[in-house]
XYZ file of C-alpha atoms in Angstrom:
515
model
C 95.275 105.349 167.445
C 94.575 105.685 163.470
C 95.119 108.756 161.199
C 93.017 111.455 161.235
C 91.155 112.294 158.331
C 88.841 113.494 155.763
C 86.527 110.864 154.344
C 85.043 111.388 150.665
C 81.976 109.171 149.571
C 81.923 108.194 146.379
C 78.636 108.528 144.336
C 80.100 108.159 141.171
C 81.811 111.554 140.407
C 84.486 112.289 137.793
C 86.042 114.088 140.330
C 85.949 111.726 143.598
C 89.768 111.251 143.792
C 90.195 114.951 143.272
C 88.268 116.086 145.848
C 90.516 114.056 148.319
C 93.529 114.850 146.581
C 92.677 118.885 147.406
C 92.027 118.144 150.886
C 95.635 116.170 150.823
C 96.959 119.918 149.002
C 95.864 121.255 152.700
C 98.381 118.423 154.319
C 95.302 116.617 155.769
C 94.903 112.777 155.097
C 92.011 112.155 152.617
C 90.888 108.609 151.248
C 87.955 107.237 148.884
C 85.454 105.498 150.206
C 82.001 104.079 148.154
C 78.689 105.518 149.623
C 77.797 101.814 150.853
C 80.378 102.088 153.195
C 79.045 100.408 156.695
C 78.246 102.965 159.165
C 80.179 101.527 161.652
C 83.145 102.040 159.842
C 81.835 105.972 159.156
C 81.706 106.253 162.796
C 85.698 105.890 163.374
C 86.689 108.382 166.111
C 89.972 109.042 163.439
C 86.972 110.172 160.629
C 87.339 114.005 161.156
C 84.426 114.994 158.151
C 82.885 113.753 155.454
C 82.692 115.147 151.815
C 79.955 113.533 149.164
C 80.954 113.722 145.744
C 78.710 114.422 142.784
C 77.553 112.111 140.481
C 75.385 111.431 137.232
C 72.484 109.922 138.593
C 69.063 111.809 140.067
C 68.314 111.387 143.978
C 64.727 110.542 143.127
C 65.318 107.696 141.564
C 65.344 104.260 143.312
C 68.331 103.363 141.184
C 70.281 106.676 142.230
C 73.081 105.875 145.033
C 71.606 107.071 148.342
C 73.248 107.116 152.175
C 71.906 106.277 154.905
C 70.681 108.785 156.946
C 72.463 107.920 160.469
C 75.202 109.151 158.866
C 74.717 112.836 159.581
C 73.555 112.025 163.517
C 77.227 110.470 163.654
C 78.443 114.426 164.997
C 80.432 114.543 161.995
C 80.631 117.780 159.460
C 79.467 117.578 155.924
C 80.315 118.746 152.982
C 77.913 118.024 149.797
C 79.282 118.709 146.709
C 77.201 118.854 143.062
C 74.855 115.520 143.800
C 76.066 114.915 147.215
C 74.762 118.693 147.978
C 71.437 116.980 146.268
C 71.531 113.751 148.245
C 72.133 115.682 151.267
C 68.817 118.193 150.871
C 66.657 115.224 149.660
C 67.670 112.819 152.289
C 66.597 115.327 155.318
C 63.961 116.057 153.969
C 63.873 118.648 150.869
C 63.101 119.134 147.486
C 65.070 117.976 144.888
C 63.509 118.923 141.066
C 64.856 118.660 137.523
C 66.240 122.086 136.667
C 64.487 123.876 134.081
C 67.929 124.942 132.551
C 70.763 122.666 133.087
C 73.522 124.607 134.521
C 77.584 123.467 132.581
C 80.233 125.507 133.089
C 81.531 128.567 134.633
C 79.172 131.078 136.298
C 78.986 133.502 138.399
C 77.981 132.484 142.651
C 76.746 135.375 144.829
C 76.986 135.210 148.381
C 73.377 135.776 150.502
C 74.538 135.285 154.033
C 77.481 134.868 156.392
C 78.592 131.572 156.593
C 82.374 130.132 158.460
C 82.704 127.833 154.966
C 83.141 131.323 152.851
C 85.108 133.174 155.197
C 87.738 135.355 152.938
C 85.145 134.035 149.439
C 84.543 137.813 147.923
C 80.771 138.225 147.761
C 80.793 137.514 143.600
C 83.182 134.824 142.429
C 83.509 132.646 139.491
C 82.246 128.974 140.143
C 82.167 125.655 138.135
C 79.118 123.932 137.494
C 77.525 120.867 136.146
C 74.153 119.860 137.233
C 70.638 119.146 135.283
C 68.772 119.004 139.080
C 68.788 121.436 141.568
C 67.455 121.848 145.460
C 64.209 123.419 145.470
C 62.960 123.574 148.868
C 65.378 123.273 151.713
C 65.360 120.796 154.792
C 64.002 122.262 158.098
C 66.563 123.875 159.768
C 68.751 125.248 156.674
C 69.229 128.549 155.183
C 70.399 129.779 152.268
C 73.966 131.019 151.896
C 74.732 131.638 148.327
C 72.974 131.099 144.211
C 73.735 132.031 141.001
C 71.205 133.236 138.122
C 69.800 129.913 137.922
C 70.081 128.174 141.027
C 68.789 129.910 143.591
C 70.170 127.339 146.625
C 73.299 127.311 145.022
C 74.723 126.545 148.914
C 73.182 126.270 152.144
C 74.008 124.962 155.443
C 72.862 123.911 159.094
C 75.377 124.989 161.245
C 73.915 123.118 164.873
C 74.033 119.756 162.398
C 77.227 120.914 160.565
C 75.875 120.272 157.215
C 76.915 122.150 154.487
C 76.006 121.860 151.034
C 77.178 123.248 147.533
C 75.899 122.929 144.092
C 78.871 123.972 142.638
C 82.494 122.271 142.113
C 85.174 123.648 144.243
C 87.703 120.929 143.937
C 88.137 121.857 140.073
C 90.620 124.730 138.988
C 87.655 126.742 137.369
C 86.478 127.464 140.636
C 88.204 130.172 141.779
C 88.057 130.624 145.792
C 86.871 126.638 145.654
C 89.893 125.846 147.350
C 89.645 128.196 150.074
C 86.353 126.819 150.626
C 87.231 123.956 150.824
C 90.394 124.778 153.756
C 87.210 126.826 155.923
C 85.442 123.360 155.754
C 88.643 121.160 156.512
C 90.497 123.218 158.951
C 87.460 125.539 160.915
C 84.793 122.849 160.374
C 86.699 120.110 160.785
C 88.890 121.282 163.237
C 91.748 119.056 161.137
C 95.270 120.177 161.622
C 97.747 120.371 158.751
C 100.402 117.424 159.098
C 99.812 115.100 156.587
C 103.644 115.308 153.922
C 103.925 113.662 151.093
C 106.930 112.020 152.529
C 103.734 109.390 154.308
C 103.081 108.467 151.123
C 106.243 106.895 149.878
C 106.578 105.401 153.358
C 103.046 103.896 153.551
C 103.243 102.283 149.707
C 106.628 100.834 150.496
C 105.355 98.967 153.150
C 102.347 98.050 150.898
C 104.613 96.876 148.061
C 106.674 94.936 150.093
C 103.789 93.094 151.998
C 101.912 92.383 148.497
C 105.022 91.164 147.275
C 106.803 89.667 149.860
C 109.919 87.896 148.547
C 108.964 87.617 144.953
C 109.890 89.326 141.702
C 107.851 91.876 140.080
C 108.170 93.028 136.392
C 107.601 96.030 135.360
C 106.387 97.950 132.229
C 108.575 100.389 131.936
C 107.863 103.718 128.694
C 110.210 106.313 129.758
C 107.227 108.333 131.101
C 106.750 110.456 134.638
C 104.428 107.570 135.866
C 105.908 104.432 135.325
C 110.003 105.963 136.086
C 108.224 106.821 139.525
C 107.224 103.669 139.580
C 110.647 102.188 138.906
C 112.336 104.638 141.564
C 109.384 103.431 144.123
C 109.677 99.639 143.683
C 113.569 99.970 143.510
C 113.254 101.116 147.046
C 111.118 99.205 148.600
C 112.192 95.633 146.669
C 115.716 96.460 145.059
C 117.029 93.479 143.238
C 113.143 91.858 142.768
C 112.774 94.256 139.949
C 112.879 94.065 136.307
C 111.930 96.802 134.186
C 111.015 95.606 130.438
C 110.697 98.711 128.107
C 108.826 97.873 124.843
C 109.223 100.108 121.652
C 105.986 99.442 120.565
C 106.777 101.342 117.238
C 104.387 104.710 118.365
C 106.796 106.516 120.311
C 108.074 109.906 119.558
C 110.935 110.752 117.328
C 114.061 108.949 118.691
C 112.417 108.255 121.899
C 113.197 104.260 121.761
C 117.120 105.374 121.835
C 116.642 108.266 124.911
C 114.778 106.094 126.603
C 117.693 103.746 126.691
C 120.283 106.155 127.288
C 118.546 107.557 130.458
C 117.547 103.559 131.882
C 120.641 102.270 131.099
C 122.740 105.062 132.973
C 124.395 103.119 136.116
C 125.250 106.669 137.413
C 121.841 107.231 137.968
C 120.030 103.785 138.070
C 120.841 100.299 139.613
C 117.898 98.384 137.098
C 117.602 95.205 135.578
C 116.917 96.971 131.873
C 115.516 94.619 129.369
C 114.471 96.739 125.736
C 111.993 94.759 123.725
C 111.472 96.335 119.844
C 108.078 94.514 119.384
C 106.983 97.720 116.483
C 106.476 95.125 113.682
C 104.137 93.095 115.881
C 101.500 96.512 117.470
C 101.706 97.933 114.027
C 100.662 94.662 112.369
C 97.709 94.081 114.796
C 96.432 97.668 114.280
C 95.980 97.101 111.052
C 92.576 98.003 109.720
C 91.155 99.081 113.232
C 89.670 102.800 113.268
C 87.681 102.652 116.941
C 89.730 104.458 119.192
C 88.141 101.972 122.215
C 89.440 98.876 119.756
C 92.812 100.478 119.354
C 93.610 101.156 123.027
C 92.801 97.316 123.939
C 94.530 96.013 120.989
C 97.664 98.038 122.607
C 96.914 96.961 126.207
C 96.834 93.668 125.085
C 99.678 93.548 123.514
C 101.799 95.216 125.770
C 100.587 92.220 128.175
C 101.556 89.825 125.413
C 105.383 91.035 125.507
C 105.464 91.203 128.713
C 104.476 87.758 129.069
C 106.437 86.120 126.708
C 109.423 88.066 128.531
C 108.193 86.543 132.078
C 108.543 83.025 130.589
C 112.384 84.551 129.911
C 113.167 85.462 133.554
C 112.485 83.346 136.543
C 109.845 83.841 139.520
C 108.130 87.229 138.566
C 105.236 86.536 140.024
C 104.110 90.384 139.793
C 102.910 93.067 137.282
C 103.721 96.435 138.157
C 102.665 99.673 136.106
C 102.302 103.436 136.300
C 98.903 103.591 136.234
C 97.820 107.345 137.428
C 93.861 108.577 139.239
C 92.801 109.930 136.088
C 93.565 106.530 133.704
C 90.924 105.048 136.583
C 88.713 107.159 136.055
C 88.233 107.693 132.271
C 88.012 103.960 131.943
C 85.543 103.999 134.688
C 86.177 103.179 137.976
C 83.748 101.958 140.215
C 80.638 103.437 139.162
C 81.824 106.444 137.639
C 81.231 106.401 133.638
C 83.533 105.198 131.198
C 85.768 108.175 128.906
C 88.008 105.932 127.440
C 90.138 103.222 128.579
C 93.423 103.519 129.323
C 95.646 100.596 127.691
C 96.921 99.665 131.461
C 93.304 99.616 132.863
C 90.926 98.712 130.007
C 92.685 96.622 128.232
C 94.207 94.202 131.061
C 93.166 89.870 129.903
C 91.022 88.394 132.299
C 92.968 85.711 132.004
C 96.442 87.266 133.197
C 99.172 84.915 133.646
C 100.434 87.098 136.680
C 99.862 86.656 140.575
C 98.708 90.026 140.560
C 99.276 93.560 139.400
C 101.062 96.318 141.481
C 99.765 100.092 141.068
C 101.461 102.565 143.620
C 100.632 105.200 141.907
C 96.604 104.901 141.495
C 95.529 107.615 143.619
C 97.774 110.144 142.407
C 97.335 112.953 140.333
C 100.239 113.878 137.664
C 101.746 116.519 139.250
C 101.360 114.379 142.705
C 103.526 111.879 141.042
C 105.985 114.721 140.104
C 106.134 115.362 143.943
C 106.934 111.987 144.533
C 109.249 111.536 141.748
C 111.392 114.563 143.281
C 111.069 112.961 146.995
C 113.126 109.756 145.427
C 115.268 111.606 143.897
C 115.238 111.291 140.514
C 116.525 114.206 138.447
C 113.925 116.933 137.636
C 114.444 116.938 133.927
C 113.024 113.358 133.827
C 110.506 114.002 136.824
C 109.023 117.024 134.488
C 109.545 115.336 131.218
C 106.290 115.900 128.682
C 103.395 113.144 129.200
C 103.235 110.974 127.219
C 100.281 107.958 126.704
C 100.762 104.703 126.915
C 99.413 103.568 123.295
C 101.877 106.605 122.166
C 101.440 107.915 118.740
C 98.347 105.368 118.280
C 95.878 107.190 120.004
C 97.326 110.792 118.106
C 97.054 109.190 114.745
C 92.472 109.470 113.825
C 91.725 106.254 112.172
C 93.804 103.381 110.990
C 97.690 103.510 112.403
C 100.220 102.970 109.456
C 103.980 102.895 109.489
C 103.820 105.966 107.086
C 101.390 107.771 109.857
C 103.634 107.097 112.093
C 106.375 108.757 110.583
C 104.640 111.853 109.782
C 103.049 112.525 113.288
C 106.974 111.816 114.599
C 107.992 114.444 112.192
C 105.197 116.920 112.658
C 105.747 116.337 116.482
C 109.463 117.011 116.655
C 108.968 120.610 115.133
C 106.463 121.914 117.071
C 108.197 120.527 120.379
C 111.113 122.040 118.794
C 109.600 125.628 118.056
C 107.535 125.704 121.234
C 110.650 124.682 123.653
C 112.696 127.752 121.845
C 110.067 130.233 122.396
C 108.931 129.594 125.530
C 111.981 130.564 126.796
C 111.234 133.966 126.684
C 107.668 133.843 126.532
C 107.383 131.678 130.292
C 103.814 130.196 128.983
C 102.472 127.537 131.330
C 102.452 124.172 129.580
C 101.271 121.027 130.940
C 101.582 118.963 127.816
C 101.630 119.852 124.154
C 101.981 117.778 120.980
C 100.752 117.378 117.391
C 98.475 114.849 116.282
C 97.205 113.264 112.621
C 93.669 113.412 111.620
C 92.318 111.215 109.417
C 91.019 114.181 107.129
C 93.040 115.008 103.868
C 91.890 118.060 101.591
C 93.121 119.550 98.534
C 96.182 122.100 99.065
C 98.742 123.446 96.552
C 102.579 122.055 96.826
C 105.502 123.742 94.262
C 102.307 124.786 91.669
C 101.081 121.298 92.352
C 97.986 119.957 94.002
C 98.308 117.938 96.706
C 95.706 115.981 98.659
C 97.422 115.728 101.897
C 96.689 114.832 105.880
C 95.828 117.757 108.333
C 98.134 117.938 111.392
C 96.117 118.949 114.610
C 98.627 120.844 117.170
C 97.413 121.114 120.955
C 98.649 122.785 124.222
C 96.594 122.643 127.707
C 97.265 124.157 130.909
C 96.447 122.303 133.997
C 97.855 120.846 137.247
C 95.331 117.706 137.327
C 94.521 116.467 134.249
C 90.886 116.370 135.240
C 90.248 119.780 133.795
C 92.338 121.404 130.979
C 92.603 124.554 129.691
C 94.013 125.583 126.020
C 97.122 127.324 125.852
C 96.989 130.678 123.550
C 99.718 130.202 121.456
C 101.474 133.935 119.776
C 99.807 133.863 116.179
C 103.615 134.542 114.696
C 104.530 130.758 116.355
C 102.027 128.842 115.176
C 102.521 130.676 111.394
C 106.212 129.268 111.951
C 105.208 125.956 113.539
C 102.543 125.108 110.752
C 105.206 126.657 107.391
C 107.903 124.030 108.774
C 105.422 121.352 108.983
C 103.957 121.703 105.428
C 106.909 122.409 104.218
C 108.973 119.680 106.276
C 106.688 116.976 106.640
C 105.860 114.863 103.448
C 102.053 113.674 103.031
C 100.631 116.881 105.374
C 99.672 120.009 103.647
C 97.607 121.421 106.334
C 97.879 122.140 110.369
C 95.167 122.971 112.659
C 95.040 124.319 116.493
C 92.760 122.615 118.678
C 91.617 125.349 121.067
C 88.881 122.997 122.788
C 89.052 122.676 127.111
C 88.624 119.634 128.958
C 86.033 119.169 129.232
C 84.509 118.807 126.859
C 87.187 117.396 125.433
C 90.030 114.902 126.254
C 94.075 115.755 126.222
C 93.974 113.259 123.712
C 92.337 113.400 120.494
C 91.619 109.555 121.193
């Protein structure tokens, strides 16, 4: 007998992966599968439901992903989401119509009839959405069960067929009651039961590791970061004494970060690791020289990183295997499967075609951050590293707008170190929620006054988000009298920056990162 579980189609979403990743937040097995996926396969007895994702494309046009429509006379629930709710309307046989408004953000959903998927919803409630289509006549059989001030079929359902459709996003944080939604569908619809621990997960990709790998040696990229230390604890339990970890000070790290990374790695009290620190700074400053495309930079770093690593393979014997900490959302910003491209991540985007590795090993790609964090504590490695502040692969060059200089370097580091500093002291009392937080160069410079001098200095941009998934982000309101502090050290601190800005934008729009 398989696992039960919770099948999301993927039609090209941002948020495919963290639609299954809620239903896993409800202890119920989910997994990714694309919309192509044979129907025979759908119908596995294990299958308990399926959820389709949203997605950029319009259902009325040939291009547009589509399902086949067997799937719903499989006796299976469903649960359309954004342009699965869409695909689900226009493939039994509704109306699908560009909107005459496009509908981004948060709005308000109103409830217009009892339904079992908004049992314990209040009747108003704060929804996320992102749509330029919308349903405009319903399939036979379905009613209306909710809208919103421009979508009048904002969700709907056939409850003999065990459809049920929403326009809106409930796997996203801006969604208030979307995750209790989402349990009515899971647990009442589904009839799933809540058994699924975290613990299966470190059990299953051990098992995985060690049959990819077999009796070979993997090397690993190791920063210092949540992601690829998990990594490190994850592969030193399933392979042991196969791994080597090579940590490369790339020269963009925070301020003495290349010496606590050490510290921490080299610690036999707390790790057993083959530790191998590479200072390759001269070379990834020297090949960003010149380059201003934030795209350009990241593979310039990927590939670089993959350079090092290399040329320390040719150093060890047998490692046959890449491993890295690459995370869900590094996927999907750098577009995975047929989900667009944000940006791409230096362990995703900027992998060689030509890699002189056997293959790469990725425990982690399915995870969210603070899913890592769980696993991180279930292997036992100490909280303060498990919770440390993220921190990108490509480091300071993806914080520094424009061309990345030694000098840049330096005053990002600097700039950096005081407002960790300031903020770390006063959250203490103040208990704000911070996910991550850290200043950033831009390449603007404007005229300011230094000692009854002018300067024409850099602008430092400072940034704090709140969020659990790193799919959405919200900005953290900083107390006016901090920032005043933060930004009179800085100027007054940091030489070459005369100005510092707060960047109060959410995700989206924007990125984490300014790059």
């Amino acid at each position: 007998m398989g696992k039960k579980r919770i099948v999301v189609l993927d039609f090209g979403g941002q948020y495919n992966q963290l639609i299954a990743r809620r239903v896993r937040d409800l202890h119920v097995y989910s997994e990714v599968l694309p919309y192509n996926t044979p129907l025979e396969q759908l119908a596995d007895e294990d299958i308990l439901g399926f959820i389709f994702t949203g997605g950029p494309n319009s259902v009325y046009e040939e291009s547009s992903p589509h399902i086949d429509k067997k799937v719903f006379d499989l006796g299976k629930p469903v649960l359309g989401i954004c342009y699965g709710c869409q695909l689900s309307a226009y493939t039994l046989g509704g109306t699908v119509s560009p909107a005459e408004y496009s509908e981004y953000g948060n709005t308000e959903l109103e409830l217009t009839g009892e339904s079992i998927l908004f049992e314990g919803v209040p009747a108003k409630s704060q929804v996320f959405m992102s749509h330029t289509d919308k349903v405009t006549k319903l399939p036979e059989g379905f009613k209306n069960i909710a809208k919103t001030a421009l979508t009048e079929n904002a969700a709907f359902m056939n409850e003999e067929k065990r459809v049920y459709c929403v326009q809106y996003h409930p796997e996203v944080e801006h969604s208030i009651f979307g995750q209790k939604m989402l349990a009515n569908f899971v647990y009442k619809v589904c009839g799933a039961e809540p058994t699924w621990q975290s613990d299966s997960f470190i059990e299953e990709r051990v098992a995985e590791i060690r049959a990819q790998v077999g009796n070979k040696k993997v090397l690993l990229g190791l920063s210092g970061g949540v992601d690829s230390s998990v990594v490190a604890a994850l592969l030193d339990k399933a392979i042991g004494k196969q791994l080597t970890c090579v940590f490369v000070n790339h020269g963009l790290l925070r301020k003495n970060e290349a010496e606590q990374v050490k510290a921490i790695f080299t610690d036999k009290s707390r790790f057993s690791l083959n530790f191998i620190g590479v200072d390759a700074s001269d070379l990834f400053l020297d090949r960003l020289k010149g380059v201003i495309e934030p795209e350009q930079k990241r593979k310039i770093i990927g590939k670089s990183f993959i350079d090092v690593f290399e040329a320390e393979k040719e150093k060890l014997t047998d490692c046959s295997f890449l491993a890295q900490g690459t995370i869900y959302p590094d996927r999907i910003e750098s577009g995975l499967g047929i989900s667009a491209t944000i940006k791409s991540h230096h362990n995703v985007g900027g992998l060689p075609k030509d890699l002189k590795f056997e293959g790469i090993v990725e425990p982690l790609k399915d995870l969210f951050k603070d899913e890592v964090r769980a696993v991180g504590l279930a292997l036992g490695l100490p909280a303060e590293l498990v919770y440390r502040q993220p921190f990108p692969g490509p480091g300071l060059g993806i914080r520094i707008i424009g061309e990345v200089t030694k000098e840049k370097v330096r005053m990002v580091q600097e700039a950096d170190a005081i407002y960790r500093e300031e903020l770390d002291k006063a959250n203490k009392t103040l208990g704000l929620k911070l996910s991550q937080y850290f200043a950033a160069l831009s390449n603007m410079k404007s005229v300011g006054v230094k000692g009854d001098h002018r300067s024409y200095d850099y602008a430092v941009v400072l940034r704090a988000v709140e969020t659990d998934d790193f799919m959405t982000a919200r900005p953290v309101n900083l107390p006016y009298d901090l920032l005043a502090r933060v930004s009179d050290r800085i100027v007054n601190e940091v030489e070459g920056v005369n100005r510092v800005l707060y960047d109060f934008t959410s995700k989206p729009p924007a990125t984490v990162e300014l790059e």
